[in-house]
Amino acid sequence: MTAFDFTELLGPTLHSKGNSEVATTTLGTDGKEYVALYFTASWCPPCRAFTPSLVDYYLLAHIQEKLDIVVISSDREESKHDEYFAKMPFLALPYVDRDRKKALAEKYNVKGIPTLILLSTATGEIAIKNFIPLVKSDPKGFFFPYPEKSTRLVLSKVDTVGEHESFNGKTLALYFDATSFKPEFWGKCYGGCGTFSNRGIRHICNECDYFVACETCFKDIANTHDKEHTFKTREPIDYSKHMQPMRPKSQWPTAFHLARNYEVEYEATTIVIVDPARVVLNKNASLALKKGQKFPFAALKPAVIVFTESFLLVENIVKAVAEKLVPSGAQVQCTDGPAGVGDEVKPDAIIYDFQGGRNAFAFRGDLTEESLITFVEDFKSGKLLELKGQETKEKELREKEEKEKEAKKKEEDEKEEKEEEVVVRPTETESEKTWSKTTKTTTVTTKAENGSKVTTVTETVYKLLE
């Protein structure tokens, strides 16, 4: 019997297939050590795409004997939830308990769906906050229940192709080479093709540092770029000279555990730099690599960018802030040129975080030494990231409300019934008579194999008035 009572969390009863009631106290019995809360909905495309994979994962014998899954529905109609849930071998929170569903989403800070949270049946505490990437990357459940393994332990079991000295005491570049190679890892080719299709030679303009062309496009570059500009050539990197490939049998478990430790997106091509203590120096060294920096590819620090018509107007403010926040020496540079930002209203300053998901945080207001310091301190404390998350959530809610309003208006328009003022319809044989005219227009949309068919029917009814 489980040591934790899930009744307070999920209510006294849950539903199984066919909406049969199951006592919540059965969770964690029969040796099951974990309960996963699955926040999902039938109208959500990512949910519909992931659910079959989760079903297959759950039906694995060694997973099913250790795990219960409870569906927390975000469907807008109970009938839709019932139809969707009928395809799952899980349990579900009763659909009518909307208040509890909302409370669960708030308790676990669910920002979107699908979300899968793994709880311990012994304590009721979160075992894994984001369980979906693990299910996707380990569909056969080889490593369930995914105990955390230190990088030092993982590397101690690495079996490499060639002989090498111990990894201990060394700074390492962990190169995650995805099986589904992503060309954008190597940057964008501005010569015409748009991307680097391979890891070949790259040509970089000495005057326009952003302008990079692949070998193929470079042959025609004179027709599309300034003829007076010169280029430097960067040869492709021969990784065989610098890296120790793992033997096939150790590739998968090593990559799996290291990717989890450093929060690397599965099937993503990236380089993570870790120091001898296995602390991250640069979580995404690809940018430093593309810029030609030397190993160990020091992480690009967050940058404060101030927009001004003249640097003289803000020079004293920027330098004073830099000296206070980075007394060891901060770089203050002036770029005399136009700058574009993806906002409708240009901010007065932004902070660009190269490591934290490459987020940009905007500041709008009176630019003073005090306001700029507060802006930077809010970034360092994580307050700006939290506010950005709230803004994103509010934007999503507004978009959702707008879509619902549009859908409601469309529905009303389709069933529009219009009654006109009384009209007179004289006849040749009778005296004038007074009639009322009512017009009803109905639009019916039907789906067919070759697309949707819209049919509009207009009914006009005349009624003789006394």
CSV table of C-alpha atoms in Angstrom, one decimal:
chain,number,residue,atom,x,y,z
A,1,MET,CA,0.0,0.0,0.0
A,2,THR,CA,1.3,3.4,-0.9
A,3,ALA,CA,2.4,5.7,1.9
A,4,PHE,CA,0.9,8.7,0.3
A,5,ASP,CA,-2.9,9.3,0.1
A,6,PHE,CA,-3.7,10.9,-3.3
A,7,THR,CA,-7.4,11.5,-2.3
A,8,GLU,CA,-6.8,15.1,-1.2
A,9,LEU,CA,-5.0,15.8,-4.4
A,10,LEU,CA,-7.2,14.0,-6.9
A,11,GLY,CA,-10.5,13.5,-5.1
A,12,PRO,CA,-12.1,10.2,-3.8
A,13,THR,CA,-12.7,8.6,-7.2
A,14,LEU,CA,-11.1,8.5,-10.7
A,15,HIS,CA,-12.5,7.2,-13.9
A,16,SER,CA,-11.3,4.3,-16.0
A,17,LYS,CA,-12.5,3.3,-19.5
A,18,GLY,CA,-16.2,3.8,-19.9
A,19,ASN,CA,-16.2,6.2,-17.0
A,20,SER,CA,-16.3,3.4,-14.5
A,21,GLU,CA,-15.4,4.7,-11.0
A,22,VAL,CA,-12.1,3.6,-9.4
A,23,ALA,CA,-11.2,4.5,-5.8
A,24,THR,CA,-8.2,6.9,-5.8
A,25,THR,CA,-6.8,4.9,-2.9
A,26,THR,CA,-5.8,2.2,-5.4
A,27,LEU,CA,-3.1,4.4,-6.8
A,28,GLY,CA,0.3,3.1,-6.0
A,29,THR,CA,-0.9,-0.4,-5.0
A,30,ASP,CA,0.3,-3.7,-6.4
A,31,GLY,CA,3.9,-2.5,-6.3
A,32,LYS,CA,3.4,0.6,-8.4
A,33,GLU,CA,5.9,3.2,-7.4
A,34,TYR,CA,4.9,6.2,-9.6
A,35,VAL,CA,1.9,8.2,-10.7
A,36,ALA,CA,2.1,10.4,-13.8
A,37,LEU,CA,-0.3,13.3,-14.3
A,38,TYR,CA,-1.1,13.8,-18.0
A,39,PHE,CA,-2.4,17.2,-18.9
A,40,THR,CA,-3.9,16.9,-22.3
A,41,ALA,CA,-6.9,17.6,-24.6
A,42,SER,CA,-8.3,16.2,-27.8
A,43,TRP,CA,-8.2,19.6,-29.6
A,44,CYS,CA,-4.5,19.9,-29.1
A,45,PRO,CA,-2.4,18.6,-32.1
A,46,PRO,CA,0.8,18.0,-30.1
A,47,CYS,CA,-1.3,16.1,-27.5
A,48,ARG,CA,-2.9,13.9,-30.2
A,49,ALA,CA,0.6,13.3,-31.7
A,50,PHE,CA,2.1,12.3,-28.4
A,51,THR,CA,-0.7,10.2,-26.8
A,52,PRO,CA,-0.2,7.1,-29.0
A,53,SER,CA,3.5,7.1,-28.0
A,54,LEU,CA,2.6,7.4,-24.3
A,55,VAL,CA,0.1,4.5,-24.7
A,56,ASP,CA,2.7,2.3,-26.3
A,57,TYR,CA,5.2,3.2,-23.5
A,58,TYR,CA,2.7,2.5,-20.8
A,59,LEU,CA,1.8,-0.9,-22.2
A,60,LEU,CA,5.4,-2.1,-21.9
A,61,ALA,CA,5.2,-4.8,-19.2
A,62,HIS,CA,7.9,-3.4,-17.0
A,63,ILE,CA,6.5,0.1,-17.2
A,64,GLN,CA,2.9,-0.9,-16.5
A,65,GLU,CA,3.8,-2.8,-13.3
A,66,LYS,CA,5.5,0.3,-11.9
A,67,LEU,CA,3.4,3.2,-13.2
A,68,ASP,CA,-0.2,4.6,-13.1
A,69,ILE,CA,-1.2,7.5,-15.4
A,70,VAL,CA,-4.0,9.9,-14.6
A,71,VAL,CA,-5.4,12.1,-17.4
A,72,ILE,CA,-6.2,15.7,-16.5
A,73,SER,CA,-8.4,16.9,-19.4
A,74,SER,CA,-8.4,20.4,-20.9
A,75,ASP,CA,-11.2,19.5,-23.3
A,76,ARG,CA,-14.0,22.1,-23.6
A,77,GLU,CA,-16.8,19.5,-23.9
A,78,GLU,CA,-17.2,16.3,-21.9
A,79,SER,CA,-18.2,14.4,-25.0
A,80,LYS,CA,-14.9,15.3,-26.6
A,81,HIS,CA,-13.0,14.2,-23.5
A,82,ASP,CA,-14.9,10.9,-23.4
A,83,GLU,CA,-14.2,10.1,-27.1
A,84,TYR,CA,-10.5,11.0,-26.6
A,85,PHE,CA,-10.1,9.1,-23.3
A,86,ALA,CA,-11.7,6.0,-24.7
A,87,LYS,CA,-8.5,5.4,-26.7
A,88,MET,CA,-6.3,5.3,-23.6
A,89,PRO,CA,-5.7,2.5,-21.0
A,90,PHE,CA,-5.2,5.1,-18.3
A,91,LEU,CA,-7.2,6.6,-15.4
A,92,ALA,CA,-8.7,10.1,-15.5
A,93,LEU,CA,-9.8,12.8,-13.2
A,94,PRO,CA,-13.7,13.1,-13.5
A,95,TYR,CA,-14.3,15.7,-16.2
A,96,VAL,CA,-17.0,17.5,-14.2
A,97,ASP,CA,-14.4,18.3,-11.5
A,98,ARG,CA,-13.2,21.5,-13.3
A,99,ASP,CA,-12.2,23.2,-10.1
A,100,ARG,CA,-9.8,20.5,-9.2
A,101,LYS,CA,-8.4,20.4,-12.7
A,102,LYS,CA,-7.7,24.2,-12.5
A,103,ALA,CA,-6.1,23.7,-9.0
A,104,LEU,CA,-3.8,21.0,-10.3
A,105,ALA,CA,-2.7,23.1,-13.2
A,106,GLU,CA,-1.9,25.9,-10.8
A,107,LYS,CA,-0.2,23.7,-8.2
A,108,TYR,CA,2.2,22.2,-10.8
A,109,ASN,CA,2.6,25.5,-12.8
A,110,VAL,CA,1.4,23.9,-16.0
A,111,LYS,CA,2.0,26.5,-18.8
A,112,GLY,CA,0.8,24.4,-21.7
A,113,ILE,CA,-0.2,21.0,-23.0
A,114,PRO,CA,0.8,18.2,-23.3
A,115,THR,CA,2.5,18.1,-19.9
A,116,LEU,CA,3.4,14.9,-18.1
A,117,ILE,CA,4.6,15.0,-14.5
A,118,LEU,CA,5.9,12.0,-12.6
A,119,LEU,CA,5.1,11.7,-8.9
A,120,SER,CA,6.4,9.3,-6.3
A,121,THR,CA,3.7,7.2,-4.7
A,122,ALA,CA,5.8,7.0,-1.5
A,123,THR,CA,5.8,10.8,-0.9
A,124,GLY,CA,3.5,12.4,-3.5
A,125,GLU,CA,6.4,14.6,-4.4
A,126,ILE,CA,7.6,15.4,-7.9
A,127,ALA,CA,10.0,12.8,-9.2
A,128,ILE,CA,10.4,14.3,-12.7
A,129,LYS,CA,8.9,17.6,-13.6
A,130,ASN,CA,9.1,17.2,-17.4
A,131,PHE,CA,8.6,13.6,-18.2
A,132,ILE,CA,7.7,13.9,-21.9
A,133,PRO,CA,11.3,14.2,-23.3
A,134,LEU,CA,12.3,11.1,-21.5
A,135,VAL,CA,9.4,9.1,-23.0
A,136,LYS,CA,10.2,10.4,-26.4
A,137,SER,CA,13.9,9.7,-26.2
A,138,ASP,CA,13.5,6.3,-24.5
A,139,PRO,CA,10.4,4.8,-26.1
A,140,LYS,CA,11.2,1.3,-24.8
A,141,GLY,CA,11.7,2.5,-21.2
A,142,PHE,CA,15.3,1.1,-20.9
A,143,PHE,CA,16.3,3.6,-18.2
A,144,PHE,CA,13.0,3.9,-16.3
A,145,PRO,CA,12.6,5.3,-13.6
A,146,TYR,CA,15.5,7.5,-14.7
A,147,PRO,CA,17.6,7.9,-11.6
A,148,GLU,CA,20.0,10.9,-12.0
A,149,LYS,CA,23.6,9.9,-12.8
A,150,SER,CA,26.5,12.3,-12.3
A,151,THR,CA,28.5,13.3,-15.4
A,152,ARG,CA,31.6,11.8,-13.7
A,153,LEU,CA,29.9,8.4,-13.3
A,154,VAL,CA,28.6,8.4,-16.9
A,155,LEU,CA,32.0,9.3,-18.3
A,156,SER,CA,33.7,6.6,-16.2
A,157,LYS,CA,31.8,4.0,-18.1
A,158,VAL,CA,32.5,5.4,-21.6
A,159,ASP,CA,34.0,3.0,-24.1
A,160,THR,CA,35.8,5.0,-26.8
A,161,VAL,CA,37.1,3.8,-30.2
A,162,GLY,CA,40.7,4.8,-29.6
A,163,GLU,CA,42.9,4.9,-26.5
A,164,HIS,CA,42.8,8.0,-24.4
A,165,GLU,CA,43.9,9.4,-21.1
A,166,SER,CA,41.5,9.8,-18.2
A,167,PHE,CA,38.8,12.5,-18.6
A,168,ASN,CA,39.5,13.5,-15.0
A,169,GLY,CA,40.9,17.0,-14.5
A,170,LYS,CA,40.1,18.1,-18.0
A,171,THR,CA,37.8,20.6,-19.6
A,172,LEU,CA,35.6,18.8,-22.0
A,173,ALA,CA,33.7,19.6,-25.2
A,174,LEU,CA,30.6,17.3,-25.3
A,175,TYR,CA,29.6,17.2,-28.9
A,176,PHE,CA,26.0,15.9,-29.3
A,177,ASP,CA,25.8,14.9,-33.0
A,178,ALA,CA,22.1,14.3,-33.7
A,179,THR,CA,21.2,11.4,-36.0
A,180,SER,CA,18.8,13.8,-37.7
A,181,PHE,CA,21.5,16.4,-38.6
A,182,LYS,CA,20.3,20.0,-38.4
A,183,PRO,CA,22.2,22.2,-40.9
A,184,GLU,CA,21.2,25.4,-39.1
A,185,PHE,CA,23.8,24.4,-36.4
A,186,TRP,CA,26.4,25.7,-38.8
A,187,GLY,CA,24.7,29.0,-39.6
A,188,LYS,CA,22.9,30.5,-42.5
A,189,CYS,CA,24.4,30.9,-46.0
A,190,TYR,CA,23.8,34.3,-47.4
A,191,GLY,CA,25.0,33.4,-50.8
A,192,GLY,CA,21.7,32.2,-52.1
A,193,CYS,CA,20.9,28.7,-50.8
A,194,GLY,CA,19.9,29.9,-47.3
A,195,THR,CA,21.6,27.2,-45.2
A,196,PHE,CA,24.7,25.0,-45.0
A,197,SER,CA,23.8,21.6,-46.4
A,198,ASN,CA,27.1,20.1,-45.1
A,199,ARG,CA,30.1,20.9,-42.9
A,200,GLY,CA,32.3,22.2,-45.8
A,201,ILE,CA,34.3,25.3,-46.3
A,202,ARG,CA,32.7,28.7,-45.4
A,203,HIS,CA,33.6,32.1,-46.8
A,204,ILE,CA,33.2,35.1,-44.5
A,205,CYS,CA,33.2,38.7,-45.6
A,206,ASN,CA,35.9,40.8,-43.9
A,207,GLU,CA,33.8,43.9,-44.1
A,208,CYS,CA,30.4,42.4,-43.3
A,209,ASP,CA,31.1,39.9,-40.6
A,210,TYR,CA,27.6,38.5,-40.7
A,211,PHE,CA,27.9,37.6,-44.4
A,212,VAL,CA,28.8,33.9,-44.8
A,213,ALA,CA,28.6,31.9,-47.9
A,214,CYS,CA,29.1,28.2,-48.6
A,215,GLU,CA,31.6,26.9,-51.2
A,216,THR,CA,28.9,26.5,-53.9
A,217,CYS,CA,27.4,29.9,-53.5
A,218,PHE,CA,30.7,31.6,-53.2
A,219,LYS,CA,31.5,31.0,-56.9
A,220,ASP,CA,28.7,33.4,-57.8
A,221,ILE,CA,29.1,35.8,-55.0
A,222,ALA,CA,30.5,38.6,-57.2
A,223,ASN,CA,27.1,39.0,-58.7
A,224,THR,CA,25.3,39.5,-55.5
A,225,HIS,CA,27.8,41.1,-53.1
A,226,ASP,CA,30.0,44.2,-53.0
A,227,LYS,CA,32.9,43.6,-55.5
A,228,GLU,CA,35.4,45.6,-53.3
A,229,HIS,CA,34.9,43.4,-50.3
A,230,THR,CA,37.4,40.6,-49.4
A,231,PHE,CA,36.7,37.3,-47.9
A,232,LYS,CA,38.4,35.0,-45.4
A,233,THR,CA,38.1,31.2,-45.7
A,234,ARG,CA,37.4,28.8,-42.9
A,235,GLU,CA,38.2,25.2,-43.5
A,236,PRO,CA,35.9,22.4,-42.3
A,237,ILE,CA,36.7,21.1,-38.9
A,238,ASP,CA,38.3,17.6,-38.8
A,239,TYR,CA,36.8,16.2,-35.6
A,240,SER,CA,38.7,13.0,-35.8
A,241,LYS,CA,41.8,15.0,-34.7
A,242,HIS,CA,40.1,16.4,-31.6
A,243,MET,CA,37.4,14.0,-30.5
A,244,GLN,CA,37.1,10.5,-29.1
A,245,PRO,CA,34.1,8.8,-30.8
A,246,MET,CA,32.3,6.3,-28.6
A,247,ARG,CA,31.8,2.7,-29.5
A,248,PRO,CA,28.3,2.0,-30.7
A,249,LYS,CA,27.3,0.1,-27.6
A,250,SER,CA,28.1,3.0,-25.3
A,251,GLN,CA,26.8,5.8,-27.5
A,252,TRP,CA,23.1,5.6,-26.6
A,253,PRO,CA,23.2,5.4,-22.8
A,254,THR,CA,26.0,8.0,-22.6
A,255,ALA,CA,24.3,10.5,-24.8
A,256,PHE,CA,21.0,9.9,-23.0
A,257,HIS,CA,22.3,10.6,-19.5
A,258,LEU,CA,24.6,13.5,-20.5
A,259,ALA,CA,21.8,15.2,-22.5
A,260,ARG,CA,19.5,14.9,-19.5
A,261,ASN,CA,22.2,16.3,-17.2
A,262,TYR,CA,22.8,19.4,-19.3
A,263,GLU,CA,19.2,19.8,-20.5
A,264,VAL,CA,20.1,19.3,-24.2
A,265,GLU,CA,17.2,18.9,-26.5
A,266,TYR,CA,17.1,15.3,-27.7
A,267,GLU,CA,18.0,14.9,-31.4
A,268,ALA,CA,19.7,18.4,-31.3
A,269,THR,CA,23.1,19.0,-32.6
A,270,THR,CA,25.1,21.1,-30.1
A,271,ILE,CA,28.3,21.4,-28.1
A,272,VAL,CA,28.4,21.8,-24.3
A,273,ILE,CA,31.6,22.9,-22.6
A,274,VAL,CA,32.2,21.6,-19.0
A,275,ASP,CA,35.1,22.4,-16.7
A,276,PRO,CA,37.0,19.8,-14.7
A,277,ALA,CA,34.3,20.0,-12.0
A,278,ARG,CA,31.7,19.3,-14.7
A,279,VAL,CA,30.2,22.7,-14.3
A,280,VAL,CA,28.9,24.2,-17.6
A,281,LEU,CA,31.1,26.9,-19.1
A,282,ASN,CA,29.1,27.2,-22.3
A,283,LYS,CA,25.8,25.4,-22.8
A,284,ASN,CA,25.7,26.2,-26.5
A,285,ALA,CA,29.2,26.6,-27.8
A,286,SER,CA,28.1,26.4,-31.5
A,287,LEU,CA,27.9,30.2,-31.7
A,288,ALA,CA,31.4,30.6,-30.4
A,289,LEU,CA,32.6,27.9,-32.8
A,290,LYS,CA,31.1,29.6,-35.8
A,291,LYS,CA,32.7,32.9,-34.7
A,292,GLY,CA,36.1,31.2,-34.7
A,293,GLN,CA,36.8,31.5,-31.0
A,294,LYS,CA,39.5,29.3,-29.4
A,295,PHE,CA,38.8,26.4,-27.1
A,296,PRO,CA,37.3,26.2,-24.5
A,297,PHE,CA,34.8,28.5,-26.4
A,298,ALA,CA,34.0,30.8,-23.5
A,299,ALA,CA,30.3,31.5,-23.2
A,300,LEU,CA,29.1,34.7,-24.7
A,301,LYS,CA,28.0,36.9,-21.7
A,302,PRO,CA,24.6,38.6,-21.7
A,303,ALA,CA,24.8,42.0,-23.5
A,304,VAL,CA,23.0,45.2,-22.7
A,305,ILE,CA,22.2,47.1,-25.9
A,306,VAL,CA,21.1,50.7,-25.7
A,307,PHE,CA,19.3,52.4,-28.7
A,308,THR,CA,20.1,56.0,-29.1
A,309,GLU,CA,20.5,58.6,-31.8
A,310,SER,CA,23.8,59.7,-30.4
A,311,PHE,CA,26.2,57.8,-28.1
A,312,LEU,CA,27.1,61.0,-26.4
A,313,LEU,CA,23.6,61.2,-24.9
A,314,VAL,CA,24.0,58.0,-23.0
A,315,GLU,CA,27.8,57.5,-22.8
A,316,ASN,CA,28.1,58.6,-19.1
A,317,ILE,CA,25.1,56.5,-18.0
A,318,VAL,CA,26.3,53.3,-19.8
A,319,LYS,CA,29.9,53.6,-18.5
A,320,ALA,CA,28.8,54.3,-15.0
A,321,VAL,CA,26.5,51.2,-15.0
A,322,ALA,CA,29.3,49.0,-16.5
A,323,GLU,CA,31.7,50.1,-13.8
A,324,LYS,CA,29.3,49.4,-11.0
A,325,LEU,CA,28.0,46.0,-12.3
A,326,VAL,CA,31.3,44.7,-13.7
A,327,PRO,CA,34.1,46.4,-11.7
A,328,SER,CA,36.7,44.0,-13.2
A,329,GLY,CA,36.1,45.6,-16.6
A,330,ALA,CA,33.1,45.5,-18.9
A,331,GLN,CA,33.3,46.1,-22.6
A,332,VAL,CA,31.5,49.3,-23.8
A,333,GLN,CA,31.2,49.5,-27.5
A,334,CYS,CA,29.6,52.0,-29.9
A,335,THR,CA,28.2,50.7,-33.1
A,336,ASP,CA,27.5,53.5,-35.5
A,337,GLY,CA,24.8,52.0,-37.7
A,338,PRO,CA,21.1,51.1,-37.8
A,339,ALA,CA,19.7,48.3,-35.7
A,340,GLY,CA,16.6,46.3,-36.2
A,341,VAL,CA,14.4,44.8,-33.5
A,342,GLY,CA,11.4,42.6,-33.9
A,343,ASP,CA,9.0,44.9,-31.9
A,344,GLU,CA,6.3,47.2,-33.1
A,345,VAL,CA,7.6,49.9,-30.8
A,346,LYS,CA,11.4,50.2,-30.5
A,347,PRO,CA,12.6,49.7,-27.0
A,348,ASP,CA,15.1,52.1,-25.3
A,349,ALA,CA,17.3,49.1,-24.3
A,350,ILE,CA,17.4,45.4,-24.4
A,351,ILE,CA,19.3,42.6,-22.7
A,352,TYR,CA,20.2,39.7,-25.0
A,353,ASP,CA,20.9,36.4,-23.2
A,354,PHE,CA,23.0,34.2,-25.4
A,355,GLN,CA,22.8,31.2,-23.0
A,356,GLY,CA,19.4,31.3,-21.5
A,357,GLY,CA,17.4,30.2,-24.6
A,358,ARG,CA,18.7,33.3,-26.4
A,359,ASN,CA,16.0,35.5,-24.9
A,360,ALA,CA,15.7,39.2,-25.5
A,361,PHE,CA,14.3,41.4,-22.8
A,362,ALA,CA,13.1,44.9,-23.7
A,363,PHE,CA,13.2,48.1,-21.5
A,364,ARG,CA,11.1,51.1,-22.3
A,365,GLY,CA,11.2,54.3,-20.2
A,366,ASP,CA,13.5,57.1,-19.1
A,367,LEU,CA,17.0,55.8,-19.4
A,368,THR,CA,18.9,56.7,-16.3
A,369,GLU,CA,21.7,55.1,-14.3
A,370,GLU,CA,19.3,54.0,-11.7
A,371,SER,CA,16.7,52.6,-14.1
A,372,LEU,CA,19.4,50.7,-16.2
A,373,ILE,CA,20.9,49.1,-13.0
A,374,THR,CA,17.4,48.0,-11.9
A,375,PHE,CA,16.8,46.5,-15.3
A,376,VAL,CA,20.0,44.5,-15.2
A,377,GLU,CA,19.5,43.4,-11.6
A,378,ASP,CA,16.0,42.2,-12.5
A,379,PHE,CA,17.5,40.2,-15.3
A,380,LYS,CA,20.1,38.6,-13.0
A,381,SER,CA,17.5,37.7,-10.4
A,382,GLY,CA,15.3,36.0,-13.0
A,383,LYS,CA,12.4,38.5,-12.6
A,384,LEU,CA,12.5,39.5,-16.3
A,385,LEU,CA,12.3,35.9,-17.3
A,386,GLU,CA,9.3,35.4,-15.0
A,387,LEU,CA,7.6,38.5,-16.4
A,388,LYS,CA,8.2,37.3,-19.9
A,389,GLY,CA,6.6,34.0,-19.1
A,390,GLN,CA,3.5,35.8,-17.7
A,391,GLU,CA,3.3,38.1,-20.8
A,392,THR,CA,3.4,35.0,-23.0
A,393,LYS,CA,0.7,33.3,-21.0
A,394,GLU,CA,-1.5,36.5,-21.1
A,395,LYS,CA,-0.9,36.8,-24.9
A,396,GLU,CA,-2.0,33.2,-25.4
A,397,LEU,CA,-5.1,33.7,-23.3
A,398,ARG,CA,-6.0,36.9,-25.3
A,399,GLU,CA,-5.5,35.0,-28.6
A,400,LYS,CA,-7.7,32.1,-27.2
A,401,GLU,CA,-10.5,34.6,-26.2
A,402,GLU,CA,-10.3,36.3,-29.6
A,403,LYS,CA,-10.6,32.9,-31.4
A,404,GLU,CA,-13.6,32.0,-29.2
A,405,LYS,CA,-15.3,35.3,-30.0
A,406,GLU,CA,-14.7,34.9,-33.7
A,407,ALA,CA,-16.1,31.4,-33.5
A,408,LYS,CA,-19.2,32.6,-31.6
A,409,LYS,CA,-19.7,35.4,-34.0
A,410,LYS,CA,-19.4,33.1,-37.0
A,411,GLU,CA,-22.0,30.8,-35.4
A,412,GLU,CA,-24.4,33.7,-34.8
A,413,ASP,CA,-23.9,34.9,-38.4
A,414,GLU,CA,-24.7,31.5,-39.7
A,415,LYS,CA,-28.0,31.4,-37.9
A,416,GLU,CA,-28.8,35.0,-38.5
A,417,GLU,CA,-32.5,35.7,-38.7
A,418,LYS,CA,-33.6,39.2,-40.0
A,419,GLU,CA,-37.1,40.6,-39.8
A,420,GLU,CA,-37.8,43.7,-42.0
A,421,GLU,CA,-40.4,46.4,-41.5
A,422,VAL,CA,-43.9,45.7,-42.8
A,423,VAL,CA,-44.2,46.1,-46.6
A,424,VAL,CA,-47.1,46.6,-48.9
A,425,ARG,CA,-47.7,44.1,-51.7
A,426,PRO,CA,-50.7,45.3,-53.9
A,427,THR,CA,-52.3,42.9,-56.4
A,428,GLU,CA,-54.1,43.6,-59.7
A,429,THR,CA,-57.4,42.2,-58.5
A,430,GLU,CA,-57.3,43.0,-54.8
A,431,SER,CA,-56.9,46.2,-52.8
A,432,GLU,CA,-53.6,46.8,-51.1
A,433,LYS,CA,-52.8,44.4,-48.3
A,434,THR,CA,-50.3,44.6,-45.5
A,435,TRP,CA,-47.7,41.9,-45.2
A,436,SER,CA,-44.7,41.1,-42.9
A,437,LYS,CA,-41.5,39.8,-44.4
A,438,THR,CA,-39.1,37.5,-42.5
A,439,THR,CA,-35.8,36.4,-44.0
A,440,LYS,CA,-33.7,33.6,-42.5
A,441,THR,CA,-30.3,32.8,-43.8
A,442,THR,CA,-28.5,29.6,-42.8
A,443,THR,CA,-25.0,28.5,-43.7
A,444,VAL,CA,-24.1,24.8,-43.6
A,445,THR,CA,-20.6,23.5,-43.9
A,446,THR,CA,-20.0,19.9,-44.8
A,447,LYS,CA,-16.7,18.1,-45.1
A,448,ALA,CA,-15.8,16.1,-48.3
A,449,GLU,CA,-12.8,14.2,-49.5
A,450,ASN,CA,-11.8,17.1,-51.8
A,451,GLY,CA,-12.3,19.8,-49.1
A,452,SER,CA,-15.1,21.6,-47.3
A,453,LYS,CA,-18.4,22.5,-49.0
A,454,VAL,CA,-20.3,25.5,-47.9
A,455,THR,CA,-24.1,25.7,-48.7
A,456,THR,CA,-26.1,28.9,-48.0
A,457,VAL,CA,-29.9,28.6,-47.8
A,458,THR,CA,-32.1,31.7,-47.7
A,459,GLU,CA,-35.8,31.4,-46.7
A,460,THR,CA,-38.2,34.3,-47.2
A,461,VAL,CA,-41.6,34.1,-45.5
A,462,TYR,CA,-44.5,36.5,-46.1
A,463,LYS,CA,-47.3,36.7,-43.6
A,464,LEU,CA,-50.6,38.6,-44.2
A,465,LEU,CA,-51.4,40.9,-41.4
A,466,GLU,CA,-55.0,41.6,-40.3
